[in-house]
Every structure is written in structure tokens, then in C-alpha cells.
Amino acid sequence: GLFIGLRKQRQDKQQLVVQNALISEQSEQLKSIDLAKSRFFANVSHELRTPLTLLTSPIKTLLKENQLTEKQTQLLRMAERSGQQLGQLINDILDLRKLEMGKMTVSAEPTELRAYFQTCFAQFESLAEQKQIDNTLVLDIPDGTVADLDREKCRQILFNLLSNAFKFTPAGGKIEARIQLSEQQLQISVTDSGSGIHPDDLPHVFDRYFQSKRPDKPVEGGTGIGLALCREYVQLLGGSINVESTPGHGAV
């Protein structure tokens, strides 16, 4: 019995060694695939930049000339917004690549906070009107407050959080962005009255390329990059980010 027990123990150890080696190999393969995917996205993004510029530049020129009918102006502004969204997606992909390679740096400069966030938030006014969503900004920051801020990264964090809220909030819904200072720390929260997030998906919403696989969830599209980039930026700036949600009652 002792001999059989020792032999089985030895066989189990050998099997465990083989399994660990296989897991390690699969892990390296997944890392390689993820790296190749990011490199591919970055290369494609670089290639898209030039034709996108060639599309958006004539649109801007025509809008500046102000010699169009109201309908033509409206259509061109719609095309311009779509071009800006595509440009933002390209920048997000390229920034993820920079973060992977450790080449992303923080560029902070003195910023008057209230004016800065009001300007960022104003970019969503036309979208809120178009989608018939009550979109409000609450600034709990004293007038004249100035802080060293990486303006571009903070703008992208707020932009991605608001874009995500608009994506999942139906017409007639509400979105609130609240920005406040607490113990010398800047806090940003975006609350929506949309469909909410299932508990199984909550731990993964900030993962790169994450898409819900729940059978009852309709296909929403998207790249799974925006919220992942938010987390990367927040961590780079020394902060933290989290999500709270109840299905059917929106998310924060």
C-alpha cells in the first residue's frame, strides 16, 4: 500500500509539472497574441490618420466659409463630429500602445479647474440634445481654484466616461457628471440612468477589449478600449477608478 501510494504521488507530481509547463506556455502565447493585436491596431491607426485628415480638413474649410444652406451646414457638422469621434478612437489606440511600451508621460500644467471642465463638458451639449438626454454638470470646486493638471489625459478620461454613459442611456434618461475637490484630491463621477451592468461583468469593464458575453445582452458594438484607457490614465496619474451598478438602474 505504501509503495502504491508513493508511486501515485510521484505520478501526480509529474502530471502537475507537465500542467504547469503547459499553462506557462499558453500564458506566453496569450501575451504574444495580445502584443501582436495591439501592434496591429497601432499600425492600422497610423495608416488611418492621413485619409481621416484629408476628409475632415475640407469639411472644416467649407464650414468656415459659411456659404451653405442650413441643411448643408447641419449635415457637414454631423460629418465633422463623426470624424472627431474616429480621430479620438485612433488616438486612444495609439495611447494604449504607448502605455504598453512605457513611453507615456504626465504633462501637468497650471489649470483653472472650473473653466476647464465646463469647456470639456460643453462638447456633449449637441449630443444630449440630439438624443434627448438630460445632461448636467455639477462642479463642487471653489471659483478660481488652480491645479497642476494633465489637461489632455483628464479630458480623455471625462470624454470616455461620458461617451460610455451616452451609449447606454436611452432617450429621456439622465446623465450627471459631478466633479469635486475632497482633501486636495480631484474626484470625477459620471452617473447615468441607463440599463446598468450585470454583476458578472462588473469586474471586467475596465479590461482591454472586454465585451459582455451574456446571452440576454444585445450587441452594443464598441471596441472595449475607452474604459480600459480611463483606468490606465488614472493609474498613471496616481489615482484609482471603480464602478457601481445595479442592472436596470444605471451605473456610476
Short mmCIF file of C-alpha atoms in Angstrom, two decimals:
data_model
loop_
_atom_site.label_atom_id
_atom_site.label_comp_id
_atom_site.label_asym_id
_atom_site.label_seq_id
_atom_site.Cartn_x
_atom_site.Cartn_y
_atom_site.Cartn_z
CA GLY A 1 0.00 0.00 0.00
CA LEU A 2 2.87 2.33 0.83
CA PHE A 3 4.56 1.55 -2.49
CA ILE A 4 1.34 2.22 -4.44
CA GLY A 5 0.82 5.46 -2.54
CA LEU A 6 4.37 6.71 -3.26
CA ARG A 7 4.08 5.78 -6.93
CA LYS A 8 0.78 7.65 -7.26
CA GLN A 9 2.28 10.68 -5.51
CA ARG A 10 5.23 10.65 -7.93
CA GLN A 11 2.85 10.37 -10.91
CA ASP A 12 0.74 13.27 -9.58
CA LYS A 13 3.86 15.44 -9.22
CA GLN A 14 4.96 14.63 -12.77
CA GLN A 15 1.48 15.43 -14.08
CA LEU A 16 1.49 18.73 -12.14
CA VAL A 17 4.86 19.68 -13.65
CA VAL A 18 3.50 18.98 -17.14
CA GLN A 19 0.34 21.01 -16.45
CA ASN A 20 2.34 23.97 -15.08
CA ALA A 21 4.60 23.91 -18.14
CA LEU A 22 1.53 23.87 -20.42
CA ILE A 23 -0.09 26.77 -18.51
CA SER A 24 3.13 28.76 -18.72
CA GLU A 25 3.39 28.11 -22.46
CA GLN A 26 -0.24 29.11 -23.02
CA SER A 27 0.28 32.26 -20.95
CA GLU A 28 3.24 33.29 -23.11
CA GLN A 29 1.20 32.58 -26.24
CA LEU A 30 -1.64 34.79 -24.97
CA LYS A 31 0.81 37.60 -24.17
CA SER A 32 2.28 37.28 -27.65
CA ILE A 33 -1.18 37.37 -29.25
CA ASP A 34 -2.19 40.41 -27.17
CA LEU A 35 1.03 42.20 -28.14
CA ALA A 36 0.50 41.38 -31.81
CA LYS A 37 -3.09 42.62 -31.60
CA SER A 38 -2.01 45.92 -30.05
CA ARG A 39 0.77 46.35 -32.62
CA PHE A 40 -1.68 45.66 -35.44
CA PHE A 41 -4.19 48.19 -34.10
CA ALA A 42 -1.45 50.80 -33.72
CA ASN A 43 -0.18 50.25 -37.28
CA VAL A 44 -3.70 50.47 -38.72
CA SER A 45 -4.38 53.61 -36.69
CA HIS A 46 -1.30 55.31 -38.12
CA GLU A 47 -2.48 54.42 -41.63
CA LEU A 48 -5.96 55.83 -40.93
CA ARG A 49 -4.73 59.21 -39.75
CA THR A 50 -3.80 60.61 -43.17
CA PRO A 51 -7.06 59.80 -45.02
CA LEU A 52 -9.05 61.00 -42.00
CA THR A 53 -7.25 64.35 -42.12
CA LEU A 54 -7.92 64.58 -45.85
CA LEU A 55 -11.63 64.07 -45.10
CA THR A 56 -12.02 66.43 -42.16
CA SER A 57 -9.91 69.34 -43.46
CA PRO A 58 -12.23 70.14 -46.44
CA ILE A 59 -15.26 69.87 -44.13
CA LYS A 60 -13.75 72.44 -41.75
CA THR A 61 -12.93 74.73 -44.67
CA LEU A 62 -16.49 74.61 -46.00
CA LEU A 63 -17.93 75.33 -42.55
CA LYS A 64 -15.61 78.31 -42.07
CA GLU A 65 -16.68 79.85 -45.39
CA ASN A 66 -20.26 79.98 -44.11
CA GLN A 67 -21.82 79.94 -47.60
CA LEU A 68 -24.01 76.86 -47.17
CA THR A 69 -27.70 76.30 -46.59
CA GLU A 70 -28.85 75.40 -43.09
CA LYS A 71 -29.36 71.75 -44.08
CA GLN A 72 -25.91 71.52 -45.71
CA THR A 73 -24.30 73.05 -42.62
CA GLN A 74 -26.14 70.59 -40.37
CA LEU A 75 -25.01 67.61 -42.46
CA LEU A 76 -21.40 68.79 -42.54
CA ARG A 77 -21.37 69.34 -38.77
CA MET A 78 -22.63 65.78 -38.34
CA ALA A 79 -19.82 64.53 -40.60
CA GLU A 80 -17.33 66.66 -38.63
CA ARG A 81 -18.48 65.15 -35.30
CA SER A 82 -18.16 61.64 -36.72
CA GLY A 83 -14.65 62.47 -37.92
CA GLN A 84 -13.75 63.75 -34.45
CA GLN A 85 -15.03 60.52 -32.88
CA LEU A 86 -12.97 58.43 -35.28
CA GLY A 87 -9.93 60.61 -34.59
CA GLN A 88 -10.45 60.10 -30.85
CA LEU A 89 -10.60 56.33 -31.31
CA ILE A 90 -7.34 56.40 -33.29
CA ASN A 91 -5.68 58.44 -30.54
CA ASP A 92 -6.96 56.01 -27.88
CA ILE A 93 -5.43 53.04 -29.69
CA LEU A 94 -2.10 54.81 -30.13
CA ASP A 95 -2.08 55.84 -26.47
CA LEU A 96 -2.65 52.23 -25.37
CA ARG A 97 0.39 51.26 -27.40
CA LYS A 98 2.46 54.00 -25.76
CA LEU A 99 1.34 52.81 -22.31
CA GLU A 100 2.34 49.24 -23.16
CA MET A 101 5.80 50.38 -24.17
CA GLY A 102 6.19 52.61 -21.09
CA LYS A 103 6.51 55.74 -23.22
CA MET A 104 3.53 57.63 -21.81
CA THR A 105 4.44 60.55 -19.55
CA VAL A 106 2.47 63.03 -17.44
CA SER A 107 2.46 66.65 -18.65
CA ALA A 108 0.89 68.74 -15.90
CA GLU A 109 0.36 72.48 -16.19
CA PRO A 110 -1.49 75.09 -14.07
CA THR A 111 -5.20 74.92 -14.93
CA GLU A 112 -8.25 76.87 -13.74
CA LEU A 113 -10.43 73.87 -12.94
CA ARG A 114 -13.98 75.22 -13.27
CA ALA A 115 -13.42 76.80 -16.69
CA TYR A 116 -11.52 73.73 -17.90
CA PHE A 117 -14.24 71.20 -17.02
CA GLN A 118 -17.04 73.45 -18.27
CA THR A 119 -15.30 73.58 -21.66
CA CYS A 120 -14.85 69.78 -21.75
CA PHE A 121 -18.47 69.17 -20.76
CA ALA A 122 -19.82 71.60 -23.36
CA GLN A 123 -18.67 69.23 -26.14
CA PHE A 124 -21.60 66.95 -25.27
CA GLU A 125 -24.38 69.55 -25.39
CA SER A 126 -25.36 68.86 -29.00
CA LEU A 127 -25.27 65.07 -28.44
CA ALA A 128 -27.51 65.40 -25.37
CA GLU A 129 -29.99 67.50 -27.36
CA GLN A 130 -29.90 65.04 -30.26
CA LYS A 131 -30.50 62.00 -28.01
CA GLN A 132 -33.00 63.87 -25.77
CA ILE A 133 -30.99 63.18 -22.61
CA ASP A 134 -30.92 65.44 -19.55
CA ASN A 135 -27.17 66.04 -19.21
CA THR A 136 -25.98 68.07 -16.20
CA LEU A 137 -22.63 69.10 -14.75
CA VAL A 138 -22.17 69.67 -11.00
CA LEU A 139 -18.96 71.50 -10.08
CA ASP A 140 -18.19 71.40 -6.37
CA ILE A 141 -14.99 73.41 -6.81
CA PRO A 142 -14.36 76.92 -5.43
CA ASP A 143 -14.09 79.72 -8.00
CA GLY A 144 -10.55 80.49 -9.09
CA THR A 145 -9.13 77.12 -7.99
CA VAL A 146 -5.98 76.34 -9.97
CA ALA A 147 -4.23 72.96 -10.02
CA ASP A 148 -1.41 71.30 -11.94
CA LEU A 149 -3.36 69.10 -14.36
CA ASP A 150 -2.53 66.92 -17.34
CA ARG A 151 -5.26 68.51 -19.42
CA GLU A 152 -5.31 66.05 -22.31
CA LYS A 153 -5.44 62.92 -20.14
CA CYS A 154 -8.14 64.35 -17.85
CA ARG A 155 -10.12 65.43 -20.91
CA GLN A 156 -9.93 61.91 -22.35
CA ILE A 157 -10.96 60.35 -19.03
CA LEU A 158 -14.06 62.56 -18.83
CA PHE A 159 -14.74 62.15 -22.56
CA ASN A 160 -14.64 58.33 -22.40
CA LEU A 161 -16.78 58.16 -19.25
CA LEU A 162 -19.42 60.45 -20.74
CA SER A 163 -19.34 58.68 -24.12
CA ASN A 164 -19.96 55.37 -22.36
CA ALA A 165 -22.85 56.87 -20.37
CA PHE A 166 -24.48 58.25 -23.53
CA LYS A 167 -24.07 54.88 -25.24
CA PHE A 168 -26.16 53.05 -22.63
CA THR A 169 -28.69 55.76 -21.69
CA PRO A 170 -31.96 55.80 -23.66
CA ALA A 171 -33.86 58.90 -24.80
CA GLY A 172 -35.47 60.67 -21.86
CA GLY A 173 -32.77 59.44 -19.49
CA LYS A 174 -30.38 61.39 -17.28
CA ILE A 175 -26.61 61.74 -17.06
CA GLU A 176 -24.82 63.68 -14.34
CA ALA A 177 -21.11 64.48 -14.18
CA ARG A 178 -20.01 65.56 -10.69
CA ILE A 179 -16.53 67.00 -10.16
CA GLN A 180 -15.34 67.95 -6.71
CA LEU A 181 -12.30 68.52 -4.54
CA SER A 182 -12.01 66.44 -1.38
CA GLU A 183 -8.90 66.63 0.81
CA GLN A 184 -6.88 68.08 -2.09
CA GLN A 185 -7.93 65.20 -4.35
CA LEU A 186 -9.88 65.66 -7.57
CA GLN A 187 -12.89 63.34 -7.80
CA ILE A 188 -14.85 62.75 -11.00
CA SER A 189 -18.04 60.70 -11.14
CA VAL A 190 -20.39 60.10 -14.06
CA THR A 191 -23.85 58.73 -13.25
CA ASP A 192 -26.35 57.51 -15.85
CA SER A 193 -29.89 56.13 -15.75
CA GLY A 194 -29.20 53.50 -18.42
CA SER A 195 -29.50 49.73 -18.49
CA GLY A 196 -26.85 49.12 -15.83
CA ILE A 197 -24.18 46.42 -15.71
CA HIS A 198 -24.65 42.77 -14.74
CA PRO A 199 -22.69 41.70 -11.61
CA ASP A 200 -20.76 39.14 -13.68
CA ASP A 201 -19.49 41.90 -15.98
CA LEU A 202 -18.59 44.45 -13.29
CA PRO A 203 -15.07 43.09 -12.53
CA HIS A 204 -14.14 43.25 -16.22
CA VAL A 205 -15.47 46.60 -17.51
CA PHE A 206 -12.01 48.20 -17.33
CA ASP A 207 -10.28 45.27 -19.08
CA ARG A 208 -8.95 45.90 -22.57
CA TYR A 209 -11.24 44.79 -25.41
CA PHE A 210 -13.87 43.48 -22.97
CA GLN A 211 -17.31 42.78 -24.42
CA SER A 212 -20.18 41.28 -22.43
CA LYS A 213 -20.94 37.71 -23.48
CA ARG A 214 -24.22 37.46 -21.64
CA PRO A 215 -26.91 35.86 -23.86
CA ASP A 216 -29.56 38.37 -22.76
CA LYS A 217 -27.35 41.35 -23.65
CA PRO A 218 -27.92 42.89 -27.10
CA VAL A 219 -24.88 43.53 -29.27
CA GLU A 220 -23.81 47.11 -28.49
CA GLY A 221 -20.67 47.34 -30.62
CA GLY A 222 -17.68 49.30 -29.40
CA THR A 223 -14.03 48.39 -29.07
CA GLY A 224 -13.57 47.84 -25.33
CA ILE A 225 -10.81 50.47 -25.35
CA GLY A 226 -12.34 53.62 -23.78
CA LEU A 227 -12.80 52.42 -20.19
CA ALA A 228 -9.53 50.48 -20.30
CA LEU A 229 -7.76 53.69 -21.28
CA CYS A 230 -9.51 55.52 -18.41
CA ARG A 231 -8.02 53.05 -15.92
CA GLU A 232 -4.56 53.27 -17.50
CA TYR A 233 -4.60 57.09 -17.33
CA VAL A 234 -5.97 57.20 -13.79
CA GLN A 235 -3.27 54.83 -12.56
CA LEU A 236 -0.61 56.84 -14.41
CA LEU A 237 -1.86 59.96 -12.58
CA GLY A 238 -1.67 58.15 -9.22
CA GLY A 239 -5.41 57.68 -8.73
CA SER A 240 -7.97 54.88 -8.75
CA ILE A 241 -11.21 54.15 -10.60
CA ASN A 242 -14.18 51.91 -9.85
CA VAL A 243 -17.73 51.23 -10.97
CA GLU A 244 -21.02 50.68 -9.14
CA SER A 245 -24.17 49.44 -10.85
CA THR A 246 -27.48 47.69 -10.40
CA PRO A 247 -28.98 46.11 -13.56
CA GLY A 248 -31.84 48.23 -14.82
CA HIS A 249 -30.89 51.21 -12.63
CA GLY A 250 -27.90 52.74 -14.35
CA ALA A 251 -24.25 52.93 -13.34
CA VAL A 252 -21.76 55.23 -11.61
#
